[in-house]
DNA sequence: CTGAAAGCGCTTACAG
DNA sequence: CTGAAAGCGCTTACAG
């Protein structure tokens, strides 16, 4: 920083104000300072006042680090994310996580996975644990078998955990949206407006969320007596670019298509663009439903009917559940059985399916 | 977790494997274990081997917490963000921050400000400092005078800091895009395709970034001998909804308008929608330029010409600069004067300004 | 090559 | 109401 250019590098090693400094200056023992700093009773009014003055004067702040060490409690939550770059999911959830953690007085120790299927998670978990996090929030989407480490390692993890956006598992705290229900919602809506040739642009199908949405599409069709075929489906990778390609393929393999359910808003966006380019009228020739409920989707052209997930709430809820568990354990309460939370997505109907 | 339902709550207080356990089991002193764990020389081959075996067998991992306390160094970076919900800026930067920190072996202690103009920043800074972060990255957009605390408190902050997206200040490490240049770039492009009636939809003008983009617009117009007027400008709040309102106002106050420079892609999106709704042809009747370079903007209808900022790189660069400084100080090297980094935005030309 | 001592900055019993 | 002692889990000199 060198704000004070005159300072040498020793400024970095300048004496940190410790409890000892305060004790010495105030002429009391360190325990007394500790009591005052922690707002405990059993301190004479006069003593408290004097100590507080010294604390103020010296600018003393207790080291959370030392406290964490001694109390075996850090008020830090380990949060592991992956795919922050996918604006739809983890990034918005992180927002909710951060707000709620702040609210509840916890700091966040953030780790971003560089790959979804990272081979060795052990170092990462140990790095969190070695920093004494009070709990771990796993906000990594479930893809393929990238959660298979759970069976093996979980027993070794000594702090409560919560998991975001993955398949329910017994004995785990999972906070997720009901993606299958969301897929059904979208498809049923398309059926309800009289469409029978309903295609689907899926997300990458090794993602749990993508496969659930697809299942929802299939099951709603089957309920309506329609048999979905492979040619009615195209797979993307969540990006708008992949959505463009998938939609083009679908137009070829499923020419009768009069509606399409797209697994996220970004891919739906490019489907709309391609449709416009080809002169397809929306919703007359083709009805389009997206998924996520991005704020921007109301301003697509035409505005997009979409299945809305409040990711902020998801993250917030996860932190809430996790902290609840942490504090119950800490208070010596035997925690209730792990409680998973399934949130219901919501359909927002707009111009891409219903003419205003 | 209650994976082992049989366990009582004492499982939480299960003995953590410490250096003492290893020492006792291996029949050596704790220092020897420490030497082995830290890969130091001066340990007999046989001893090292035995200790390593015990470490492995017991599953011992050193407490980073204890290390941090003793070494006065935590390998944690305090990162303060605000407005994660604005998908354009901080959220994408955080992605770059997280990746680069991971890369360099630092953990991130994340704090999200609930309000941009939060009155009392002191507790927040102290909470970071009391956890011994090695440096602080301030990723809060500069709004109004919300950075005024700098003058007063900075001298009291004992660790290196870096700042994202704010006005340059002497003696501070600032990593930012040249928003003014970006505004000029956008406006000059519109001039170059023959437009003379160029409006501007600004972001909230108390944001430094918004005001810089507006200045860029003004200065480019003035260079072209055009005097921008108040009626050529409308202010939004970055959201698509606000962009819709601002654009509608602008159409009223500036009917001759044949081009508009919009301060972010989200607001540009709704401008496109309104234009379509009103039957304006883009780019013939109205050319539109956005700002940010969201991946999705290539799939707007029509695809959006925009000033691209690589926020990922911004965040990554900031961490790089910060860690450099930290390690220089730590190695006892007198750090070079604070070096700010200004990144140049880039114009991406698409259909909203140039017919293909 | 290895260990006893001291200490990082606190808090937790335990005396008085 | 207050303090001396012990300790959280490590590492840093210092002896040997």
XYZ file of C-alpha atoms (C1' of nucleotides) in Angstrom:
744
model
C 0.000 0.000 0.000
C 2.792 2.365 0.927
C 0.367 5.015 1.995
C 3.027 6.130 4.353
C 5.926 5.982 2.010
C 8.208 6.783 4.859
C 7.448 3.451 6.474
C 9.815 0.639 5.751
C 8.665 -2.879 5.101
C 8.643 -3.367 8.805
C 5.263 -1.701 8.705
C 3.985 -5.093 7.734
C 5.392 -6.542 10.887
C 4.163 -3.754 13.036
C 3.067 -5.002 16.379
C -0.462 -6.203 16.305
C -2.431 -4.998 19.309
C -3.065 -8.050 21.436
C -4.944 -8.785 24.557
C -1.716 -8.485 26.471
C -1.217 -4.911 25.379
C -4.648 -4.020 26.591
C -4.151 -5.852 29.861
C -0.873 -4.129 30.547
C -2.164 -0.689 29.692
C -5.321 -1.123 31.717
C -3.450 -2.708 34.566
C -5.578 -5.832 34.661
C -5.118 -9.452 33.692
C -5.802 -10.778 30.243
C -8.792 -12.746 31.442
C -10.431 -9.587 32.573
C -9.882 -8.056 29.181
C -11.284 -11.215 27.679
C -14.373 -10.947 29.832
C -14.946 -7.371 28.813
C -14.314 -8.076 25.159
C -16.822 -10.906 25.287
C -19.355 -8.904 27.191
C -19.489 -11.273 30.107
C -20.917 -10.381 33.481
C -18.883 -10.487 36.644
C -16.733 -7.514 35.892
C -16.808 -4.485 38.137
C -18.383 -1.531 36.434
C -15.342 0.616 36.927
C -13.006 -2.045 35.607
C -15.161 -2.666 32.567
C -15.249 1.004 31.784
C -11.513 1.388 32.049
C -10.826 -1.656 29.921
C -13.277 -0.513 27.287
C -11.511 2.805 27.128
C -8.172 1.147 26.619
C -9.616 -1.160 23.968
C -10.957 1.848 22.159
C -7.782 3.842 22.570
C -5.491 1.105 21.309
C -7.907 -0.056 18.658
C -7.794 -3.580 19.928
C -9.814 -6.260 18.154
C -9.627 -9.853 19.302
C -8.122 -12.302 16.840
C -10.868 -14.515 15.503
C -8.127 -16.869 14.524
C -7.028 -17.474 18.084
C -10.627 -17.752 19.152
C -11.350 -20.293 16.491
C -8.422 -22.362 17.564
C -9.406 -22.450 21.173
C -13.130 -22.755 20.719
C -12.844 -25.271 17.924
C -15.306 -23.132 16.079
C -14.588 -20.622 13.376
C -17.906 -19.158 12.320
C -16.811 -19.937 8.807
C -18.765 -21.944 6.279
C -16.878 -23.769 3.572
C -18.657 -23.233 0.273
C -17.588 -25.256 -2.737
C -18.905 -24.103 -6.077
C -18.319 -25.026 -9.668
C -19.504 -23.415 -12.820
C -19.830 -19.887 -11.531
C -19.641 -18.996 -15.177
C -23.021 -20.547 -15.845
C -25.039 -17.541 -14.945
C -28.198 -19.539 -14.414
C -27.317 -21.673 -11.457
C -24.443 -21.573 -9.001
C -23.723 -17.892 -9.430
C -27.189 -16.815 -8.446
C -27.290 -19.310 -5.619
C -24.019 -17.941 -4.304
C -25.692 -14.601 -3.976
C -28.259 -16.096 -1.641
C -25.611 -18.041 0.203
C -23.537 -14.940 0.802
C -26.458 -12.845 2.009
C -27.797 -15.442 4.383
C -24.373 -16.282 5.791
C -23.752 -12.617 6.441
C -27.123 -12.394 8.113
C -26.392 -15.290 10.423
C -22.940 -14.083 11.303
C -20.897 -16.566 9.335
C -18.046 -15.851 6.995
C -17.669 -17.784 3.789
C -14.587 -19.681 2.787
C -15.057 -20.028 -0.933
C -13.544 -22.701 -3.129
C -14.242 -22.873 -6.833
C -13.680 -26.183 -8.559
C -11.935 -25.754 -11.861
C -13.467 -28.870 -13.352
C -16.755 -30.467 -12.542
C -15.300 -33.925 -12.494
C -12.238 -33.160 -10.552
C -10.457 -36.322 -9.699
C -9.152 -35.653 -6.270
C -11.462 -33.806 -3.946
C -9.605 -34.872 -0.852
C -7.158 -31.942 -0.753
C -9.999 -29.522 -1.150
C -12.033 -30.973 1.658
C -9.003 -31.163 3.877
C -8.111 -27.602 3.162
C -11.542 -26.562 4.399
C -11.434 -28.823 7.393
C -7.930 -27.787 8.335
C -9.201 -24.245 8.499
C -11.850 -25.355 10.947
C -14.938 -24.500 8.975
C -18.053 -25.173 11.019
C -19.880 -26.692 8.094
C -19.585 -27.309 4.387
C -21.987 -26.360 1.648
C -21.483 -28.355 -1.515
C -22.818 -26.247 -4.342
C -21.401 -28.330 -7.156
C -23.938 -29.585 -9.683
C -24.260 -33.335 -9.800
C -22.783 -34.563 -13.043
C -22.216 -38.168 -13.949
C -20.788 -39.823 -10.895
C -18.959 -36.782 -9.596
C -20.689 -37.252 -6.261
C -19.547 -40.827 -5.835
C -16.906 -39.773 -3.333
C -19.737 -39.203 -0.890
C -20.079 -42.839 0.112
C -16.450 -43.170 0.867
C -15.465 -39.926 2.482
C -18.495 -38.543 4.106
C -18.077 -40.597 7.248
C -14.676 -38.964 7.665
C -16.073 -35.472 7.507
C -16.619 -34.254 10.997
C -18.752 -31.212 10.325
C -22.303 -30.887 9.028
C -22.729 -30.673 5.291
C -25.491 -29.541 2.984
C -25.771 -30.149 -0.727
C -27.234 -28.004 -3.436
C -29.025 -29.149 -6.553
C -28.537 -32.853 -6.544
C -30.553 -36.032 -6.285
C -31.980 -36.729 -2.861
C -30.029 -39.215 -0.825
C -31.024 -40.696 2.462
C -29.243 -39.172 5.424
C -28.048 -36.153 3.503
C -29.271 -32.596 3.669
C -30.106 -31.702 0.095
C -31.598 -28.408 -0.997
C -32.822 -28.563 -4.539
C -35.517 -27.592 -6.937
C -37.855 -30.224 -8.220
C -36.568 -30.181 -11.747
C -38.750 -33.041 -12.815
C -41.835 -31.165 -11.713
C -40.489 -28.143 -13.557
C -40.143 -30.126 -16.758
C -43.654 -31.411 -16.362
C -44.960 -27.934 -15.714
C -43.441 -26.619 -18.914
C -44.664 -29.510 -21.012
C -48.145 -29.550 -19.562
C -48.456 -25.887 -20.316
C -47.586 -26.534 -23.945
C -50.099 -29.375 -24.060
C -52.715 -27.147 -22.484
C -52.431 -24.638 -25.300
C -53.058 -27.408 -27.778
C -49.583 -28.354 -28.906
C -48.925 -32.015 -29.653
C -45.527 -31.938 -31.326
C -43.377 -30.843 -28.476
C -39.618 -31.078 -28.855
C -37.025 -30.680 -26.144
C -33.631 -29.072 -26.044
C -31.936 -30.607 -23.059
C -28.944 -29.484 -21.065
C -25.987 -31.835 -20.938
C -27.686 -35.067 -19.964
C -25.032 -36.198 -17.547
C -26.150 -33.297 -15.377
C -28.753 -34.400 -12.885
C -30.756 -31.233 -13.389
C -30.796 -31.653 -17.152
C -31.851 -35.275 -16.990
C -34.632 -34.466 -14.529
C -36.031 -31.753 -16.749
C -35.951 -34.148 -19.641
C -37.726 -36.791 -17.563
C -40.389 -34.248 -16.752
C -40.879 -33.592 -20.449
C -41.135 -37.309 -21.187
C -43.485 -38.097 -18.370
C -45.862 -35.257 -19.171
C -45.965 -36.347 -22.799
C -46.611 -39.943 -21.850
C -49.379 -38.867 -19.510
C -50.947 -37.221 -22.535
C -50.562 -40.390 -24.563
C -47.683 -39.108 -26.618
C -44.549 -41.188 -27.056
C -41.412 -39.015 -27.089
C -38.799 -40.128 -29.585
C -35.091 -39.573 -29.874
C -35.647 -37.364 -32.901
C -37.695 -34.999 -30.741
C -34.733 -34.299 -28.535
C -31.493 -32.399 -28.961
C -28.829 -31.886 -26.358
C -26.992 -28.674 -25.617
C -24.463 -27.629 -23.007
C -26.436 -24.729 -21.458
C -24.735 -22.076 -23.583
C -26.644 -19.991 -26.073
C -24.253 -21.141 -28.770
C -25.066 -24.772 -28.101
C -28.753 -23.916 -28.029
C -28.518 -22.480 -31.491
C -26.979 -25.671 -32.850
C -29.386 -27.915 -30.974
C -32.406 -26.004 -32.185
C -31.235 -26.134 -35.777
C -30.786 -29.893 -35.523
C -34.204 -30.259 -33.996
C -35.852 -28.353 -36.806
C -34.402 -30.937 -39.154
C -35.157 -34.071 -37.184
C -38.611 -32.981 -36.051
C -40.160 -30.836 -38.780
C -43.703 -31.185 -37.422
C -42.613 -29.595 -34.161
C -45.021 -26.898 -33.004
C -43.549 -26.308 -29.578
C -40.224 -26.699 -27.826
C -39.307 -26.904 -24.195
C -35.762 -25.658 -23.695
C -33.868 -26.618 -20.557
C -32.585 -23.127 -19.806
C -33.258 -19.541 -20.770
C -29.919 -18.995 -22.456
C -30.507 -21.779 -24.945
C -34.101 -20.635 -25.377
C -32.772 -17.219 -26.281
C -30.872 -18.552 -29.248
C -33.814 -20.715 -30.272
C -35.870 -17.536 -30.455
C -33.204 -15.904 -32.571
C -32.988 -18.801 -35.005
C -36.780 -18.937 -35.216
C -36.915 -15.231 -36.053
C -34.212 -15.650 -38.661
C -36.113 -18.452 -40.327
C -39.330 -16.520 -40.284
C -41.097 -18.776 -37.841
C -43.850 -16.994 -35.986
C -43.798 -17.361 -32.234
C -46.015 -18.592 -30.706
C -48.233 -19.315 -33.739
C -45.827 -21.610 -35.564
C -43.745 -22.529 -32.592
C -44.313 -22.072 -28.881
C -41.201 -21.845 -26.695
C -40.758 -22.433 -22.984
C -37.486 -21.844 -21.175
C -36.208 -22.701 -17.746
C -34.609 -20.618 -14.955
C -36.610 -17.458 -14.967
C -33.744 -15.068 -15.570
C -34.913 -11.503 -15.108
C -33.829 -10.828 -18.673
C -36.142 -13.460 -20.131
C -39.057 -11.044 -19.801
C -37.262 -8.868 -22.330
C -36.418 -11.459 -24.933
C -38.213 -11.057 -28.238
C -40.818 -12.265 -27.822
C -40.834 -12.388 -24.051
C -40.176 -15.887 -22.826
C -42.480 -18.225 -20.970
C -40.226 -19.938 -18.493
C -40.044 -22.130 -15.428
C -38.740 -19.913 -12.684
C -36.351 -21.059 -9.998
C -35.432 -18.667 -7.258
C -31.797 -19.607 -6.940
C -31.221 -16.871 -4.422
C -33.734 -18.490 -2.150
C -32.161 -21.873 -2.754
C -28.785 -20.682 -1.546
C -30.278 -18.820 1.337
C -32.288 -21.843 2.415
C -29.247 -24.078 2.242
C -27.244 -21.840 4.540
C -30.166 -21.634 6.883
C -30.476 -25.409 7.130
C -26.772 -25.867 7.511
C -26.370 -23.302 10.238
C -29.358 -24.709 12.066
C -27.664 -28.043 12.178
C -24.361 -26.590 13.250
C -25.891 -24.697 16.108
C -28.040 -27.580 17.243
C -24.986 -29.791 17.470
C -23.110 -27.060 19.196
C -25.773 -26.626 21.798
C -25.559 -30.319 22.458
C -28.942 -30.928 20.955
C -29.207 -34.150 19.076
C -30.107 -32.861 15.673
C -33.219 -34.063 13.972
C -32.735 -36.408 11.095
C -31.303 -34.641 8.115
C -34.032 -32.665 6.495
C -33.867 -32.088 2.803
C -35.711 -29.203 1.233
C -37.309 -29.444 -2.162
C -38.414 -26.193 -3.679
C -41.144 -26.007 -6.247
C -40.468 -24.181 -9.483
C -43.067 -21.865 -10.891
C -44.308 -21.266 -14.412
C -44.303 -17.743 -15.763
C -46.424 -17.411 -18.875
C -45.386 -14.868 -21.470
C -45.632 -14.157 -25.180
C -43.540 -17.029 -26.427
C -46.445 -19.367 -25.734
C -49.498 -17.186 -25.424
C -50.306 -14.310 -27.744
C -51.235 -11.225 -25.759
C -24.855 -35.674 9.192
C -25.748 -38.662 11.293
C -24.356 -40.994 8.719
C -23.571 -43.226 11.615
C -26.848 -42.966 13.377
C -25.376 -45.002 16.165
C -22.990 -42.196 17.018
C -24.070 -39.806 19.703
C -23.492 -36.136 19.478
C -20.060 -36.757 20.861
C -19.116 -37.607 17.330
C -18.857 -33.905 16.813
C -16.322 -33.687 19.562
C -14.417 -36.658 18.398
C -10.778 -36.222 18.980
C -9.138 -34.420 16.143
C -5.877 -36.035 15.134
C -3.144 -33.649 16.172
C 0.553 -33.497 15.802
C 0.842 -34.935 19.297
C -1.004 -38.091 18.347
C 1.331 -38.624 15.471
C 4.383 -37.905 17.588
C 3.305 -40.314 20.276
C 2.429 -43.090 17.852
C 5.617 -42.679 15.873
C 7.685 -42.347 19.006
C 9.230 -39.020 18.049
C 8.845 -35.446 19.147
C 6.306 -33.085 17.682
C 8.988 -31.021 16.004
C 10.090 -34.013 14.056
C 6.574 -34.573 12.879
C 6.394 -30.928 11.986
C 9.571 -31.234 9.945
C 8.238 -34.202 8.061
C 4.849 -32.617 7.496
C 6.527 -29.528 6.101
C 8.925 -31.485 3.984
C 11.980 -30.054 5.568
C 15.420 -31.584 5.274
C 17.397 -32.755 8.263
C 15.285 -35.749 9.052
C 16.781 -39.213 8.931
C 15.386 -41.236 6.076
C 14.123 -43.973 8.355
C 12.460 -41.517 10.718
C 10.796 -39.663 7.889
C 9.452 -42.869 6.472
C 8.036 -44.016 9.775
C 6.436 -40.666 10.492
C 4.915 -40.535 7.039
C 3.412 -43.940 7.624
C 1.872 -42.860 10.879
C 0.559 -39.663 9.290
C -1.051 -41.740 6.610
C -2.396 -44.316 9.020
C -3.969 -41.812 11.375
C -5.087 -39.532 8.587
C -3.350 -36.589 10.142
C -3.620 -33.200 8.487
C -2.003 -30.160 10.056
C -4.358 -27.443 11.212
C -4.004 -24.478 8.913
C -5.572 -22.492 11.663
C -2.750 -23.130 14.087
C -0.257 -22.502 11.330
C -1.853 -19.226 10.456
C -1.734 -18.108 14.043
C 1.899 -18.859 14.485
C 3.095 -17.769 11.070
C 0.946 -14.673 11.030
C -0.077 -15.696 7.550
C -3.245 -17.434 6.539
C -3.092 -17.874 2.786
C -6.536 -16.379 2.753
C -7.621 -13.413 0.679
C -10.464 -11.277 1.923
C -12.793 -10.537 -0.965
C -15.541 -7.979 -0.509
C -18.201 -7.870 -3.168
C -21.481 -6.105 -3.654
C -24.115 -6.527 -6.262
C -23.478 -10.156 -7.086
C -26.987 -10.014 -8.443
C -25.923 -7.726 -11.257
C -24.843 -10.446 -13.564
C -22.744 -8.108 -15.652
C -20.044 -7.109 -13.238
C -19.030 -8.423 -9.846
C -20.377 -11.925 -10.384
C -18.275 -12.573 -13.443
C -15.264 -10.959 -11.848
C -15.672 -13.235 -8.846
C -15.313 -16.172 -11.147
C -11.906 -14.934 -12.223
C -10.987 -14.100 -8.655
C -11.846 -17.577 -7.464
C -9.972 -19.338 -10.248
C -6.834 -17.311 -9.879
C -6.803 -17.561 -6.092
C -7.162 -21.314 -6.338
C -4.346 -21.361 -8.829
C -2.033 -19.415 -6.560
C -2.892 -21.465 -3.507
C -5.015 -18.953 -1.665
C -8.420 -19.487 -0.146
C -11.061 -16.825 -0.381
C -12.862 -15.340 2.549
C -15.932 -13.865 0.925
C -18.032 -11.025 2.251
C -21.008 -9.688 0.390
C -22.175 -6.185 1.197
C -25.916 -5.986 1.470
C -26.070 -2.357 0.479
C -23.701 -0.457 -1.726
C -23.609 2.494 0.574
C -23.256 0.654 3.765
C -22.631 3.062 6.563
C -20.216 1.213 8.748
C -17.537 -0.726 6.953
C -15.328 -0.939 9.998
C -16.785 -4.178 11.398
C -16.433 -5.828 8.039
C -12.813 -4.865 7.624
C -12.054 -5.865 11.147
C -13.707 -9.206 10.707
C -11.396 -9.882 7.769
C -8.341 -8.601 9.553
C -9.141 -10.511 12.710
C -9.116 -13.670 10.652
C -5.647 -12.794 9.465
C -6.311 -12.475 5.779
C -3.086 -11.839 3.891
C -4.664 -9.248 1.658
C -7.978 -7.668 0.790
C -9.618 -7.340 -2.581
C -12.275 -4.673 -2.680
C -14.665 -5.617 -5.451
C -17.371 -3.129 -4.593
C -18.359 -0.768 -7.391
C -17.634 2.859 -6.678
C -20.915 4.645 -6.131
C -21.276 8.184 -4.953
C -18.836 8.626 -2.131
C -18.981 5.063 -0.897
C -15.220 4.880 -1.129
C -14.647 7.915 1.042
C -13.670 5.740 3.983
C -10.429 5.043 2.154
C -8.712 8.216 3.220
C -9.458 7.662 6.815
C -9.028 3.953 7.382
C -6.600 2.777 4.826
C -3.574 3.747 6.853
C -4.878 1.468 9.582
C -5.109 -1.530 7.312
C -2.017 -3.548 7.712
C -2.300 -5.825 4.714
C -2.066 -5.105 0.994
C -5.279 -4.175 -0.762
C -6.414 -4.070 -4.351
C -9.496 -2.405 -5.742
C -11.729 -3.387 -8.597
C -13.581 -1.108 -10.963
C -13.086 2.288 -9.487
C -11.465 5.575 -10.291
C -7.691 5.534 -10.175
C -6.218 6.944 -7.026
C -2.572 7.617 -6.350
C -0.944 5.018 -4.138
C -3.704 2.474 -4.598
C -3.713 -0.681 -6.644
C -6.734 -0.366 -8.896
C -7.698 -2.893 -11.518
C -10.354 -1.522 -13.814
C -11.566 -1.253 -17.332
C -11.278 2.023 -19.138
C -14.978 2.729 -19.218
C -14.522 6.129 -20.746
C -12.622 4.627 -23.653
C -15.376 2.036 -23.948
C -18.008 4.754 -24.199
C -15.975 6.514 -26.839
C -15.501 3.286 -28.743
C -19.233 2.654 -28.863
C -20.078 6.190 -29.881
C -17.341 6.483 -32.465
C -18.569 3.288 -34.051
C -22.055 4.747 -34.364
C -20.611 7.923 -35.839
C -18.554 5.868 -38.264
C -21.646 4.247 -39.691
C -23.091 7.657 -40.352
C -25.332 8.243 -37.373
C -25.580 11.772 -36.018
C -28.481 11.535 -33.587
C -27.016 9.310 -30.977
C -28.837 8.918 -27.677
C -27.542 7.314 -24.519
C -29.138 5.143 -21.897
C -26.880 5.435 -18.907
C -26.520 3.271 -15.851
C -27.179 4.896 -12.504
C -25.027 7.972 -12.777
C -23.737 7.861 -9.258
C -21.863 4.718 -10.305
C -18.381 5.559 -11.451
C -18.617 3.089 -14.305
C -21.878 4.549 -15.538
C -20.638 8.105 -15.389
C -17.449 7.186 -17.248
C -19.376 5.517 -20.036
C -21.540 8.569 -20.323
C -18.471 10.805 -20.420
C -17.141 8.658 -23.236
C -20.359 9.181 -25.164
C -20.225 12.937 -24.604
C -16.609 13.326 -25.496
C -16.884 11.306 -28.699
C -19.882 13.379 -29.764
C -18.084 16.624 -28.994
C -15.066 15.475 -30.968
C -17.459 15.061 -33.875
C -18.808 18.557 -33.365
C -22.080 17.392 -31.857
C -23.354 18.881 -28.635
C -25.068 16.245 -26.454
C -28.163 17.497 -24.688
C -30.027 16.384 -21.618
C -32.908 15.238 -23.788
C -30.587 12.785 -25.521
C -29.951 10.960 -22.290
C -31.993 8.679 -20.066
C -30.847 6.985 -16.924
C -31.527 3.398 -15.927
C -30.428 1.216 -13.034
C -28.773 -1.575 -15.080
C -31.846 -3.808 -15.052
C -33.706 -4.711 -18.216
C -36.865 -3.315 -16.686
C -35.273 0.066 -16.156
C -33.858 -0.072 -19.669
C -37.324 -0.497 -21.073
C -38.558 2.589 -19.274
C -35.492 4.625 -20.138
C -35.684 3.737 -23.804
C -39.347 4.660 -23.990
C -38.597 8.031 -22.438
C -35.768 8.580 -24.856
C -37.982 7.875 -27.861
C -40.185 10.704 -26.667
C -37.541 13.240 -25.772
C -35.337 12.536 -28.779
C -37.533 11.586 -31.705
C -34.823 12.213 -34.299
C -32.636 9.587 -32.635
C -31.114 7.171 -35.140
C -28.770 5.367 -32.786
C -28.486 4.642 -29.104
C -25.576 3.641 -26.945
C -26.812 1.662 -23.945
C -24.605 1.336 -20.877
C -25.091 -2.402 -20.452
C -26.352 -5.386 -22.389
C -29.339 -6.049 -20.161
C -30.802 -2.619 -20.770
C -29.928 -2.914 -24.445
C -31.921 -6.128 -24.549
C -35.093 -4.394 -23.505
C -34.402 -1.520 -25.875
C -34.325 -4.071 -28.685
C -37.601 -5.516 -27.501
C -39.321 -2.144 -27.355
C -37.948 -1.254 -30.758
C -39.322 -4.487 -32.230
C -42.643 -3.845 -30.607
C -42.851 -0.386 -32.100
C -41.870 -1.624 -35.516
C -38.547 0.138 -35.588
C -36.094 -1.559 -37.891
C -32.694 -2.271 -36.440
C -30.212 -1.126 -37.541
C -31.877 0.798 -40.377
C -34.052 3.054 -38.234
C -32.083 2.689 -35.061
C -28.621 1.318 -34.407
C -27.985 -0.078 -30.941
C -24.733 -0.639 -29.067
C -24.550 -2.319 -25.676
C -21.848 -2.710 -23.084
C -20.391 -5.732 -21.280
C -20.169 -8.357 -23.953
C -22.316 -10.971 -22.283
C -22.104 -14.238 -24.169
C -25.869 -14.075 -24.624
C -25.733 -10.757 -26.453
C -24.694 -12.586 -29.625
C -28.105 -14.253 -29.520
C -30.272 -11.228 -28.949
C -32.578 -10.356 -31.812
C -30.947 -8.860 -33.627
C -27.537 -9.784 -32.318
C -26.055 -6.953 -30.334
C -23.026 -4.842 -31.079
C -21.404 -4.340 -27.721
C -18.339 -3.166 -25.877
C -16.826 -6.267 -24.378
C -15.167 -6.381 -20.985
C -13.533 -9.567 -19.882
C -14.560 -9.470 -16.245
C -13.038 -12.864 -15.623
C -9.690 -11.512 -16.613
C -10.250 -8.436 -14.472
C -10.754 -10.537 -11.370
C -7.913 -12.817 -12.215
C -5.583 -9.894 -12.787
C -6.563 -8.311 -9.500
C -5.738 -11.441 -7.533
C -2.483 -11.739 -9.383
C -1.449 -8.197 -8.519
C -2.533 -8.565 -4.935
C -0.734 -11.837 -4.338
C 2.372 -10.464 -5.970
C 2.404 -7.670 -3.487
C 1.746 -9.952 -0.571
C 4.574 -12.248 -1.461
C 6.989 -9.462 -2.183
C 6.355 -8.019 1.248
C 6.627 -11.420 2.777
C 9.949 -12.058 1.171
C 11.145 -8.819 2.625
C 11.309 -7.194 -0.743
C 10.353 -3.571 -0.760
C 7.428 -3.644 -3.106
C 7.403 -1.447 -6.154
C 5.064 1.473 -6.088
C 1.461 0.362 -6.332
C 0.746 -0.535 -9.886
C -2.726 -0.066 -11.200
C -3.897 -1.995 -14.212
C -6.243 -0.507 -16.758
C -7.747 -2.951 -19.179
C -8.963 -1.880 -22.578
C -12.483 -2.825 -23.604
C -13.100 -4.108 -27.077
C -15.855 -3.453 -29.582
C -17.724 -6.408 -31.033
C -19.698 -5.454 -34.101
C -22.916 -7.331 -34.789
C -26.251 -6.920 -36.510
C -27.692 -4.248 -34.267
C -25.443 -1.709 -35.964
C -24.324 -3.280 -39.208
C -26.571 -5.186 -41.558
C -24.977 -8.484 -42.546
C 19.703 -35.596 12.964
C 16.457 -34.803 17.109
C 14.081 -32.832 21.204
C 12.895 -29.429 25.303
C 11.273 -24.858 25.729
C 8.761 -20.899 24.499
C 5.153 -18.748 22.235
C 1.287 -17.284 18.342
C -3.397 -14.766 20.810
C -6.703 -16.114 22.864
C -10.266 -18.835 26.431
C -11.475 -22.200 29.899
C -11.729 -24.014 34.177
C -10.142 -23.212 38.820
C -8.822 -20.577 42.870
C -9.214 -16.881 45.794
C -15.132 -9.571 41.166
C -10.247 -10.878 39.603
C -5.989 -13.464 38.394
C -2.425 -17.569 37.865
C -2.195 -21.674 35.254
C -2.979 -24.594 31.464
C -3.879 -25.324 26.820
C -6.007 -24.922 21.550
C -2.320 -27.099 17.527
C 1.131 -25.812 15.706
C 6.308 -23.577 14.580
C 10.516 -21.158 15.700
C 14.755 -20.634 17.525
C 18.011 -22.996 20.437
C 20.557 -26.902 22.347
C 22.635 -31.084 21.991
